[in-house]
Short mmCIF file of C-alpha atoms in Angstrom, two decimals:
data_model
loop_
_atom_site.label_atom_id
_atom_site.label_comp_id
_atom_site.label_asym_id
_atom_site.label_seq_id
_atom_site.Cartn_x
_atom_site.Cartn_y
_atom_site.Cartn_z
CA UNK A 1 55.01 22.91 59.29
CA UNK A 2 53.91 21.60 55.99
CA UNK A 3 56.54 20.48 53.19
CA UNK A 4 55.10 23.56 50.87
CA UNK A 5 56.30 25.73 53.87
CA UNK A 6 59.40 24.80 54.35
CA UNK A 7 59.86 25.22 50.56
CA UNK A 8 58.93 28.80 51.17
CA UNK A 9 60.85 29.36 53.69
CA UNK A 10 64.08 28.07 52.14
CA UNK A 11 63.53 30.11 49.12
CA UNK A 12 62.97 33.25 50.60
CA UNK A 13 65.85 33.11 53.21
CA UNK A 14 68.56 34.12 50.44
CA UNK A 15 68.89 36.95 49.00
CA UNK A 16 68.99 37.42 45.34
CA UNK A 17 71.39 39.70 44.62
CA UNK A 18 73.65 38.42 47.08
CA UNK A 19 77.36 37.43 46.25
CA UNK A 20 78.09 33.80 46.27
CA UNK A 21 74.69 32.63 46.13
CA UNK A 22 72.71 30.37 44.61
CA UNK A 23 69.43 30.74 43.99
CA UNK A 24 67.47 28.03 45.35
CA UNK A 25 64.17 26.80 43.37
CA UNK A 26 61.34 25.40 45.11
CA UNK A 27 59.78 22.53 45.16
CA UNK A 28 57.09 21.74 42.29
CA UNK A 29 53.31 21.99 43.94
CA UNK A 30 51.91 18.31 45.13
CA UNK A 31 48.54 17.78 43.10
CA UNK A 32 45.74 15.84 44.26
CA UNK A 33 46.08 17.14 47.66
CA UNK A 34 43.66 19.40 49.41
CA UNK A 35 45.52 22.62 48.96
CA UNK A 36 45.35 22.52 45.06
CA UNK A 37 44.90 25.98 44.13
CA UNK A 38 43.52 27.67 40.94
CA UNK A 39 46.72 29.02 40.58
CA UNK A 40 48.48 26.13 40.52
CA UNK A 41 46.49 24.55 37.44
CA UNK A 42 47.24 28.06 35.38
CA UNK A 43 50.86 27.17 36.17
CA UNK A 44 50.58 24.16 35.01
CA UNK A 45 49.05 26.21 31.25
CA UNK A 46 51.66 28.47 31.90
CA UNK A 47 54.74 26.09 31.48
CA UNK A 48 53.32 24.40 28.63
CA UNK A 49 52.31 27.70 26.90
CA UNK A 50 54.10 27.25 23.71
CA UNK A 51 52.28 24.17 22.72
CA UNK A 52 49.15 24.77 24.15
CA UNK A 53 49.64 28.47 21.54
CA UNK A 54 50.74 26.24 18.73
CA UNK A 55 47.88 23.48 18.89
CA UNK A 56 45.81 26.35 19.37
CA UNK A 57 46.82 28.22 16.15
CA UNK A 58 47.00 24.51 14.20
CA UNK A 59 43.63 23.98 14.79
CA UNK A 60 42.77 27.51 13.91
CA UNK A 61 44.21 27.75 10.78
CA UNK A 62 43.07 24.04 10.00
CA UNK A 63 39.23 24.79 10.50
CA UNK A 64 39.99 28.36 8.48
CA UNK A 65 41.09 26.52 5.52
CA UNK A 66 38.37 23.85 5.26
CA UNK A 67 36.18 26.58 5.68
CA UNK A 68 37.18 29.10 2.64
CA UNK A 69 38.16 25.82 0.92
CA UNK A 70 34.62 24.71 0.96
CA UNK A 71 32.29 25.62 -1.55
CA UNK A 72 28.98 26.96 0.43
CA UNK A 73 24.80 24.84 -0.66
CA UNK A 74 22.31 26.36 -0.52
CA UNK A 75 19.11 24.38 -0.42
CA UNK A 76 15.52 25.01 -1.47
CA UNK A 77 12.57 23.40 -0.60
CA UNK A 78 9.17 23.47 -2.60
CA UNK A 79 5.99 21.59 -1.14
CA UNK A 80 3.51 19.89 -3.14
CA UNK A 81 0.45 17.39 -2.82
CA UNK A 82 -0.44 14.26 -4.22
CA UNK A 83 -4.03 12.98 -3.88
CA UNK A 84 -5.36 10.03 -4.97
CA UNK A 85 -6.67 10.07 -8.59
CA UNK A 86 -9.97 9.14 -7.86
CA UNK A 87 -10.04 12.25 -5.58
CA UNK A 88 -10.20 14.26 -9.46
CA UNK A 89 -13.68 11.84 -9.64
CA UNK A 90 -16.63 14.18 -10.78
CA UNK A 91 -20.05 13.28 -9.10
CA UNK A 92 -22.44 10.87 -10.28
CA UNK A 93 -19.68 9.93 -12.97
CA UNK A 94 -17.99 7.90 -10.99
CA UNK A 95 -20.30 5.41 -9.50
CA UNK A 96 -19.08 2.62 -6.83
CA UNK A 97 -20.00 0.05 -9.27
CA UNK A 98 -17.10 1.21 -11.49
CA UNK A 99 -14.50 2.39 -9.10
CA UNK A 100 -11.78 0.43 -7.80
CA UNK A 101 -9.61 -0.05 -4.77
CA UNK A 102 -5.39 0.26 -4.86
CA UNK A 103 -2.85 0.27 -2.57
CA UNK A 104 -1.48 3.74 -1.73
CA UNK A 105 1.66 3.06 -1.67
CA UNK A 106 3.22 1.13 -4.77
CA UNK A 107 1.44 4.68 -6.26
CA UNK A 108 2.75 7.14 -4.42
CA UNK A 109 6.48 5.35 -4.48
CA UNK A 110 6.06 5.42 -8.36
CA UNK A 111 5.80 9.38 -7.97
CA UNK A 112 8.40 9.89 -6.05
CA UNK A 113 10.44 8.01 -8.99
CA UNK A 114 9.08 9.87 -10.99
CA UNK A 115 9.61 13.38 -9.09
CA UNK A 116 13.08 11.76 -9.75
CA UNK A 117 12.98 10.22 -13.01
CA UNK A 118 14.67 10.99 -16.31
CA UNK A 119 12.31 12.30 -18.61
CA UNK A 120 10.86 14.61 -16.16
CA UNK A 121 14.48 16.01 -15.59
CA UNK A 122 15.09 16.10 -18.50
CA UNK A 123 11.83 18.52 -18.93
CA UNK A 124 13.20 20.54 -16.56
CA UNK A 125 16.92 21.03 -18.01
CA UNK A 126 15.30 22.00 -21.58
CA UNK A 127 13.44 25.14 -19.67
CA UNK A 128 16.35 25.55 -17.51
CA UNK A 129 18.68 26.00 -20.26
CA UNK A 130 21.43 24.12 -18.08
CA UNK A 131 24.01 24.77 -20.17
CA UNK A 132 23.78 28.15 -19.18
CA UNK A 133 24.28 27.62 -16.01
CA UNK A 134 27.81 27.96 -14.35
CA UNK A 135 27.52 25.39 -11.88
CA UNK A 136 26.76 23.26 -14.53
CA UNK A 137 28.74 23.92 -16.99
CA UNK A 138 31.89 23.68 -15.55
CA UNK A 139 32.51 27.68 -15.65
CA UNK A 140 31.36 27.97 -11.65
CA UNK A 141 34.62 30.11 -10.11
CA UNK A 142 35.45 27.86 -6.98
CA UNK A 143 36.23 28.45 -3.31
CA UNK A 144 38.85 31.14 -2.21
CA UNK A 145 41.65 30.17 0.56
CA UNK A 146 44.41 32.34 2.37
CA UNK A 147 46.32 30.79 -0.70
CA UNK A 148 44.02 32.22 -3.41
CA UNK A 149 43.41 35.64 -1.67
CA UNK A 150 47.63 35.63 -1.95
CA UNK A 151 47.77 34.43 -5.19
CA UNK A 152 44.71 37.40 -6.59
CA UNK A 153 47.32 39.69 -4.75
CA UNK A 154 50.05 38.84 -6.20
CA UNK A 155 47.83 38.91 -9.71
CA UNK A 156 46.36 42.21 -8.40
CA UNK A 157 49.32 43.80 -8.41
CA UNK A 158 50.81 42.71 -11.46
CA UNK A 159 47.88 43.72 -13.41
CA UNK A 160 49.47 47.53 -12.44
CA UNK A 161 52.80 46.98 -14.06
CA UNK A 162 51.43 45.05 -17.11
CA UNK A 163 48.23 44.74 -19.12
CA UNK A 164 46.16 41.36 -18.84
CA UNK A 165 46.24 39.06 -21.73
CA UNK A 166 43.10 38.15 -23.60
CA UNK A 167 40.32 35.82 -22.56
CA UNK A 168 40.13 32.51 -24.73
CA UNK A 169 37.51 32.49 -26.96
CA UNK A 170 34.72 29.72 -25.92
CA UNK A 171 33.73 26.90 -28.01
CA UNK A 172 30.32 26.75 -29.43
CA UNK A 173 28.00 24.00 -28.51
CA UNK A 174 27.49 21.22 -30.73
CA UNK A 175 24.41 20.98 -32.60
CA UNK A 176 23.35 17.40 -31.39
CA UNK A 177 24.78 17.02 -27.40
CA UNK A 178 23.03 14.18 -26.56
CA UNK A 179 26.04 12.38 -24.09
CA UNK A 180 26.00 16.40 -22.27
CA UNK A 181 22.51 15.79 -22.14
CA UNK A 182 22.50 13.32 -20.18
CA UNK A 183 25.30 14.56 -18.33
CA UNK A 184 23.31 17.31 -17.12
CA UNK A 185 20.09 14.87 -16.62
CA UNK A 186 22.00 12.91 -14.40
CA UNK A 187 23.98 16.07 -12.29
CA UNK A 188 20.77 17.70 -11.89
CA UNK A 189 18.98 14.16 -10.32
CA UNK A 190 21.72 14.08 -7.54
CA UNK A 191 20.59 17.31 -6.01
CA UNK A 192 17.09 16.14 -6.36
CA UNK A 193 16.12 15.19 -2.78
CA UNK A 194 12.23 13.88 -2.60
CA UNK A 195 11.02 13.68 1.22
CA UNK A 196 7.28 12.88 1.78
CA UNK A 197 5.88 14.60 5.35
CA UNK A 198 4.54 11.29 7.55
CA UNK A 199 1.17 11.15 8.23
CA UNK A 200 -0.02 13.28 4.97
CA UNK A 201 -0.14 13.14 1.37
CA UNK A 202 2.34 16.37 1.09
CA UNK A 203 6.24 15.80 -0.43
CA UNK A 204 8.86 18.08 0.40
CA UNK A 205 11.05 18.44 -3.10
CA UNK A 206 14.66 19.37 -2.12
CA UNK A 207 17.02 20.63 -4.38
CA UNK A 208 20.96 21.96 -3.75
CA UNK A 209 22.59 24.31 -5.53
CA UNK A 210 25.53 27.16 -5.22
CA UNK A 211 23.13 30.01 -6.47
CA UNK A 212 20.63 30.49 -4.08
CA UNK A 213 18.54 32.12 -6.48
CA UNK A 214 18.63 29.21 -9.15
CA UNK A 215 18.26 26.89 -5.93
CA UNK A 216 14.54 28.07 -5.32
CA UNK A 217 14.29 28.55 -9.31
CA UNK A 218 15.03 24.94 -10.24
CA UNK A 219 12.86 23.51 -6.98
CA UNK A 220 10.01 25.26 -8.24
CA UNK A 221 10.59 24.42 -11.75
CA UNK A 222 10.66 20.84 -11.14
CA UNK A 223 7.22 21.04 -9.12
CA UNK A 224 5.92 22.87 -11.69
CA UNK A 225 6.61 20.60 -14.80
CA UNK A 226 5.58 17.65 -12.64
CA UNK A 227 2.09 19.39 -12.03
CA UNK A 228 1.99 19.81 -15.89
CA UNK A 229 3.26 16.53 -17.22
CA UNK A 230 0.99 14.75 -14.48
CA UNK A 231 -1.88 17.07 -16.17
CA UNK A 232 -0.55 15.96 -19.51
CA UNK A 233 -0.83 12.40 -18.78
CA UNK A 234 -4.22 12.04 -17.24
CA UNK A 235 -5.46 14.24 -20.70
CA UNK A 236 -3.09 12.26 -22.84
CA UNK A 237 -4.88 9.01 -21.42
CA UNK A 238 -8.09 9.90 -21.94
CA UNK A 239 -7.95 11.33 -25.38
CA UNK A 240 -6.78 7.80 -26.69
CA UNK A 241 -9.77 6.02 -24.38
CA UNK A 242 -12.01 8.48 -26.25
CA UNK A 243 -10.61 7.78 -29.70
CA UNK A 244 -11.14 4.00 -29.25
CA UNK A 245 -14.37 4.74 -27.95
CA UNK A 246 -15.70 6.78 -30.70
CA UNK A 247 -14.16 3.92 -33.26
CA UNK A 248 -15.82 1.21 -30.94
CA UNK A 249 -19.22 2.76 -31.22
CA UNK A 250 -19.37 3.21 -34.64
CA UNK A 251 -18.77 -0.57 -34.97
CA UNK A 252 -20.79 -1.07 -32.62
CA UNK A 253 -23.85 0.78 -33.60
CA UNK A 254 -23.52 -0.99 -37.27
CA UNK A 255 -24.16 -4.57 -35.47
CA UNK A 256 -27.39 -2.92 -33.54
CA UNK A 257 -29.05 -2.19 -36.38
CA UNK A 258 -27.83 -5.17 -38.38
CA UNK A 259 -29.45 -7.61 -35.63
CA UNK A 260 -32.50 -5.52 -34.72
CA UNK A 261 -33.56 -5.66 -38.15
CA UNK A 262 -33.03 -9.08 -39.22
CA UNK A 263 -35.09 -10.09 -35.49
CA UNK A 264 -37.87 -8.35 -37.20
CA UNK A 265 -37.79 -9.65 -40.19
CA UNK A 266 -38.09 -13.41 -38.37
CA UNK A 267 -40.72 -12.30 -36.55
CA UNK A 268 -42.88 -11.25 -39.73
CA UNK A 269 -41.44 -14.28 -41.77
CA UNK A 270 -42.26 -16.86 -39.11
CA UNK A 271 -45.40 -15.24 -36.88
CA UNK A 272 -42.99 -15.74 -33.59
CA UNK A 273 -44.35 -12.71 -31.58
CA UNK A 274 -45.94 -14.92 -29.19
CA UNK A 275 -43.08 -17.34 -28.55
CA UNK A 276 -41.83 -15.04 -25.63
CA UNK A 277 -44.48 -15.70 -23.06
CA UNK A 278 -44.95 -19.16 -23.56
CA UNK A 279 -41.30 -19.90 -23.22
CA UNK A 280 -41.27 -18.19 -20.44
CA UNK A 281 -43.52 -20.40 -18.97
CA UNK A 282 -42.01 -23.65 -19.86
CA UNK A 283 -38.78 -21.97 -18.93
CA UNK A 284 -39.92 -21.14 -15.86
CA UNK A 285 -41.20 -24.37 -14.38
CA UNK A 286 -37.53 -26.36 -15.57
CA UNK A 287 -35.84 -24.32 -13.55
CA UNK A 288 -38.06 -24.60 -10.45
CA UNK A 289 -37.85 -29.06 -10.88
CA UNK A 290 -34.50 -28.30 -11.36
CA UNK A 291 -33.27 -26.45 -7.86
CA UNK A 292 -36.22 -28.87 -6.00
CA UNK A 293 -34.10 -31.43 -7.79
CA UNK A 294 -30.84 -30.48 -6.78
CA UNK A 295 -32.32 -29.44 -3.53
CA UNK A 296 -33.71 -33.23 -3.09
CA UNK A 297 -31.10 -34.77 -4.63
CA UNK A 298 -28.89 -33.29 -1.83
CA UNK A 299 -31.09 -34.02 0.76
CA UNK A 300 -30.74 -37.29 -0.59
CA UNK A 301 -27.04 -37.59 -0.65
CA UNK A 302 -26.76 -36.05 3.26
CA UNK A 303 -29.89 -38.84 4.36
CA UNK A 304 -27.92 -41.63 2.87
CA UNK A 305 -24.21 -40.49 3.95
CA UNK A 306 -26.42 -40.94 7.56
CA UNK A 307 -28.66 -43.81 6.60
CA UNK A 308 -24.66 -45.85 5.63
CA UNK A 309 -23.58 -45.13 9.30
CA UNK A 310 -26.55 -46.91 11.07
CA UNK A 311 -26.65 -49.45 8.47
CA UNK A 312 -23.62 -51.37 9.60
CA UNK A 313 -25.19 -51.11 13.52
CA UNK A 314 -26.02 -54.21 15.31
CA UNK A 315 -25.47 -52.90 19.04
CA UNK A 316 -27.84 -49.55 20.48
CA UNK A 317 -24.24 -48.64 22.74
CA UNK A 318 -22.37 -48.16 19.35
CA UNK A 319 -25.03 -46.21 17.88
CA UNK A 320 -23.79 -43.28 20.68
CA UNK A 321 -21.33 -41.82 18.24
CA UNK A 322 -23.17 -41.59 15.36
CA UNK A 323 -24.89 -37.81 15.73
CA UNK A 324 -28.23 -38.38 14.85
CA UNK A 325 -28.65 -40.84 17.61
CA UNK A 326 -26.66 -38.17 19.94
CA UNK A 327 -28.81 -35.40 19.29
CA UNK A 328 -32.12 -36.83 19.70
CA UNK A 329 -33.31 -35.04 22.76
CA UNK A 330 -35.07 -38.10 24.32
CA UNK A 331 -31.93 -40.10 23.96
CA UNK A 332 -30.09 -37.52 25.85
CA UNK A 333 -32.56 -37.50 28.54
CA UNK A 334 -33.03 -41.37 29.33
CA UNK A 335 -28.57 -40.57 29.25
CA UNK A 336 -28.81 -38.43 32.21
CA UNK A 337 -31.68 -40.44 34.12
CA UNK A 338 -29.30 -43.36 33.41
CA UNK A 339 -26.07 -41.42 34.38
CA UNK A 340 -28.11 -40.30 37.29
CA UNK A 341 -29.45 -43.67 38.80
CA UNK A 342 -25.58 -45.50 38.39
CA UNK A 343 -25.16 -42.35 40.51
CA UNK A 344 -27.52 -43.61 42.78
CA UNK A 345 -26.05 -46.95 42.65
CA UNK A 346 -22.27 -45.91 43.44
CA UNK A 347 -23.43 -44.08 46.62
CA UNK A 348 -26.23 -46.53 47.94
CA UNK A 349 -23.50 -49.75 47.06
CA UNK A 350 -21.27 -47.83 49.54
CA UNK A 351 -23.38 -48.62 52.29
CA UNK A 352 -26.27 -51.36 51.41
CA UNK A 353 -25.27 -54.81 49.48
CA UNK A 354 -26.68 -55.88 46.24
CA UNK A 355 -29.71 -57.82 48.18
CA UNK A 356 -30.91 -55.01 50.03
CA UNK A 357 -34.37 -53.68 49.05
CA UNK A 358 -33.34 -50.52 47.72
CA UNK A 359 -30.45 -51.58 45.85
CA UNK A 360 -32.60 -54.14 43.89
CA UNK A 361 -34.94 -51.68 43.68
CA UNK A 362 -32.36 -49.26 41.61
CA UNK A 363 -31.31 -52.32 40.18
CA UNK A 364 -35.10 -52.59 38.67
CA UNK A 365 -35.19 -48.89 37.58
CA UNK A 366 -31.86 -48.50 35.75
CA UNK A 367 -32.55 -52.70 33.89
CA UNK A 368 -35.65 -50.59 33.08
CA UNK A 369 -33.67 -47.17 31.93
CA UNK A 370 -32.11 -49.21 29.71
CA UNK A 371 -34.41 -50.95 27.95
CA UNK A 372 -36.09 -47.57 26.98
CA UNK A 373 -32.89 -45.91 26.08
CA UNK A 374 -32.43 -49.36 23.53
CA UNK A 375 -35.88 -48.64 22.11
CA UNK A 376 -35.69 -45.05 21.70
CA UNK A 377 -31.86 -45.74 19.44
CA UNK A 378 -33.63 -48.04 17.67
CA UNK A 379 -36.25 -46.17 16.97
CA UNK A 380 -33.82 -43.32 16.14
CA UNK A 381 -31.89 -45.86 13.92
CA UNK A 382 -34.79 -46.94 11.88
CA UNK A 383 -35.76 -43.05 11.47
CA UNK A 384 -33.24 -42.18 10.21
CA UNK A 385 -33.64 -45.78 7.47
CA UNK A 386 -37.36 -44.13 6.53
CA UNK A 387 -36.31 -40.17 5.79
CA UNK A 388 -33.14 -41.77 3.42
CA UNK A 389 -36.02 -43.92 1.83
CA UNK A 390 -38.33 -41.09 1.62
CA UNK A 391 -35.55 -38.14 0.51
CA UNK A 392 -35.21 -41.00 -2.17
CA UNK A 393 -38.63 -42.02 -3.35
CA UNK A 394 -38.63 -37.68 -3.60
CA UNK A 395 -35.54 -37.37 -6.01
CA UNK A 396 -37.03 -39.90 -8.09
CA UNK A 397 -40.16 -37.94 -8.57
CA UNK A 398 -38.89 -35.10 -8.89
CA UNK A 399 -36.43 -36.94 -11.58
CA UNK A 400 -39.33 -37.84 -13.51
CA UNK A 401 -40.76 -34.36 -13.99
CA UNK A 402 -37.90 -32.54 -14.91
CA UNK A 403 -37.29 -35.12 -17.91
CA UNK A 404 -40.54 -34.57 -18.91
CA UNK A 405 -40.20 -31.06 -18.70
CA UNK A 406 -36.99 -31.18 -20.42
CA UNK A 407 -38.92 -32.86 -23.51
CA UNK A 408 -41.62 -29.85 -23.75
CA UNK A 409 -38.46 -27.47 -23.46
CA UNK A 410 -37.21 -29.26 -26.28
CA UNK A 411 -40.05 -29.00 -28.46
CA UNK A 412 -40.59 -25.47 -27.95
CA UNK A 413 -36.72 -24.63 -28.88
CA UNK A 414 -37.48 -26.39 -31.67
CA UNK A 415 -39.90 -23.62 -33.23
CA UNK A 416 -37.77 -20.67 -31.27
CA UNK A 417 -33.85 -21.61 -31.06
CA UNK A 418 -33.57 -19.43 -34.45
CA UNK A 419 -35.71 -16.53 -32.08
CA UNK A 420 -33.70 -16.59 -29.26
CA UNK A 421 -30.78 -16.65 -31.22
CA UNK A 422 -31.61 -13.53 -32.41
CA UNK A 423 -32.86 -11.83 -29.93
CA UNK A 424 -30.42 -12.29 -27.21
CA UNK A 425 -27.41 -11.18 -30.10
CA UNK A 426 -29.65 -8.03 -30.77
CA UNK A 427 -29.99 -6.98 -26.89
CA UNK A 428 -26.26 -8.08 -26.23
CA UNK A 429 -25.38 -5.74 -29.15
CA UNK A 430 -27.89 -3.12 -27.57
CA UNK A 431 -26.01 -2.94 -24.46
CA UNK A 432 -22.70 -3.29 -25.42
CA UNK A 433 -23.37 0.13 -27.18
CA UNK A 434 -25.26 2.10 -24.74
CA UNK A 435 -22.43 1.09 -21.98
CA UNK A 436 -20.17 2.18 -24.33
CA UNK A 437 -21.91 5.48 -25.23
CA UNK A 438 -22.24 6.21 -21.54
CA UNK A 439 -18.74 5.71 -21.09
CA UNK A 440 -17.61 7.96 -23.73
CA UNK A 441 -20.04 10.58 -22.38
CA UNK A 442 -18.23 10.74 -18.98
CA UNK A 443 -14.72 10.47 -20.50
CA UNK A 444 -15.60 13.31 -22.35
CA UNK A 445 -17.14 15.21 -19.66
CA UNK A 446 -14.39 14.16 -16.89
CA UNK A 447 -11.22 15.06 -19.47
CA UNK A 448 -13.07 18.52 -19.91
CA UNK A 449 -12.56 19.59 -16.60
CA UNK A 450 -9.06 19.36 -16.45
CA UNK A 451 -9.19 18.04 -12.78
CA UNK A 452 -5.48 17.49 -11.40
CA UNK A 453 -4.50 15.10 -8.31
CA UNK A 454 -1.35 17.02 -8.15
CA UNK A 455 -0.79 20.64 -6.65
CA UNK A 456 1.44 22.89 -5.53
CA UNK A 457 0.90 23.71 -1.68
CA UNK A 458 4.11 26.00 -0.62
CA UNK A 459 7.06 27.16 -3.87
CA UNK A 460 10.52 27.70 -3.20
CA UNK A 461 11.80 30.88 -1.57
CA UNK A 462 15.66 32.03 -2.25
CA UNK A 463 17.42 30.76 0.67
CA UNK A 464 18.83 33.42 2.53
CA UNK A 465 21.79 31.68 4.20
CA UNK A 466 24.00 28.27 3.39
CA UNK A 467 23.05 24.82 5.00
CA UNK A 468 27.44 24.48 4.50
CA UNK A 469 29.40 26.46 7.75
CA UNK A 470 31.10 29.61 5.73
CA UNK A 471 32.56 32.91 6.63
CA UNK A 472 31.85 34.14 9.90
CA UNK A 473 30.39 31.09 11.60
CA UNK A 474 33.40 29.37 9.99
CA UNK A 475 35.83 31.93 12.22
CA UNK A 476 33.98 31.04 15.39
CA UNK A 477 34.10 27.91 14.99
CA UNK A 478 38.18 28.14 14.74
CA UNK A 479 38.45 30.52 17.72
#
């Protein structure tokens, strides 16, 4: 018989109503044994039912109070697409020659800051008239808690007995409220959250508020003003550029007319119509000689550097470190042949002595190969010297021819110096004028297109439920 069975027997052996008897309590159950039962655990809960009930009531009440005292917040989301500014370029106007590359990360980070910037927010504040919005001007009703419900019931009861006092008169707004406007801007920015969509050019703009309708309206107004401001900035920049181009075009046109008139007068006065062809021939010869002299001088410097290395070489074996000698195909062949013979000599020396006929024959071949290697090395060193002297002579000849060509050019320049100066000035003025005119036409066509690289993809909808728990969710969470 187990101890539990003994306890049960002793408790049932005495009748509860017998006089002179004392009820015997059963021993508490032993937990952690194989005889544990669900009723034993329920018995423990029943024993501490007052504590469990108190904890349940306190926790449920605390969560309910928190839920009722918490202001429900709503969040609206609008989505916009921000493309690269070059995406609005018109085909045929923006060419690869006048486009540029820009890092997209700083550009998009700048746009995110503009979305939460004070200039854009100030436009939104004026359009929404935040001074009349209860949650911004401080007239919004606070959260309703249990205590507030009791007070409301008391006020309703008193209202049945006596009339309510008259409402206080609101203070009219001041004509200049820069400080209030700054407060509205700061409060509005604090409720805006810009979240870029990863892996795309889409951007989500979130706005949080107490009123779901106003929350959606504020998000939509913010993205509308951002798109409008972006277009206004582009149009204003284009207009400023057009104004500047028009002024420069007028000044440049006057310069072109003046320079071309002066050039025509000089041609008639000095009979300079035939100077162009003759000048071109002399200049072409001078340029060709100059290029040839530069190449000859470069070749002479290179060969002089190589010759300075071989000039002090007395031992042919020390010339192996020179690249010209080391890269000679004949010398490389002789070195390979000499190395092969030395390897054969090492193999034969293990079997024969120095007086053996094979060894004598191999030694003679080695000596012959060594002489040929020295002879080829000396030829290579001599060829380096000859190439250096040939390059030096060629440089001197070209330098003399270049000096003669320079004298011819100077002689011709005395006649055409003024003509060339005036012609270059007229050509330069004409080139600048045509470039400005082309740019002005492109800017005007581009500004008339009113292309915008920012557009709204999804407008914000009125949120159907708050992002903070309240109402039924508070009751369910508390229970």
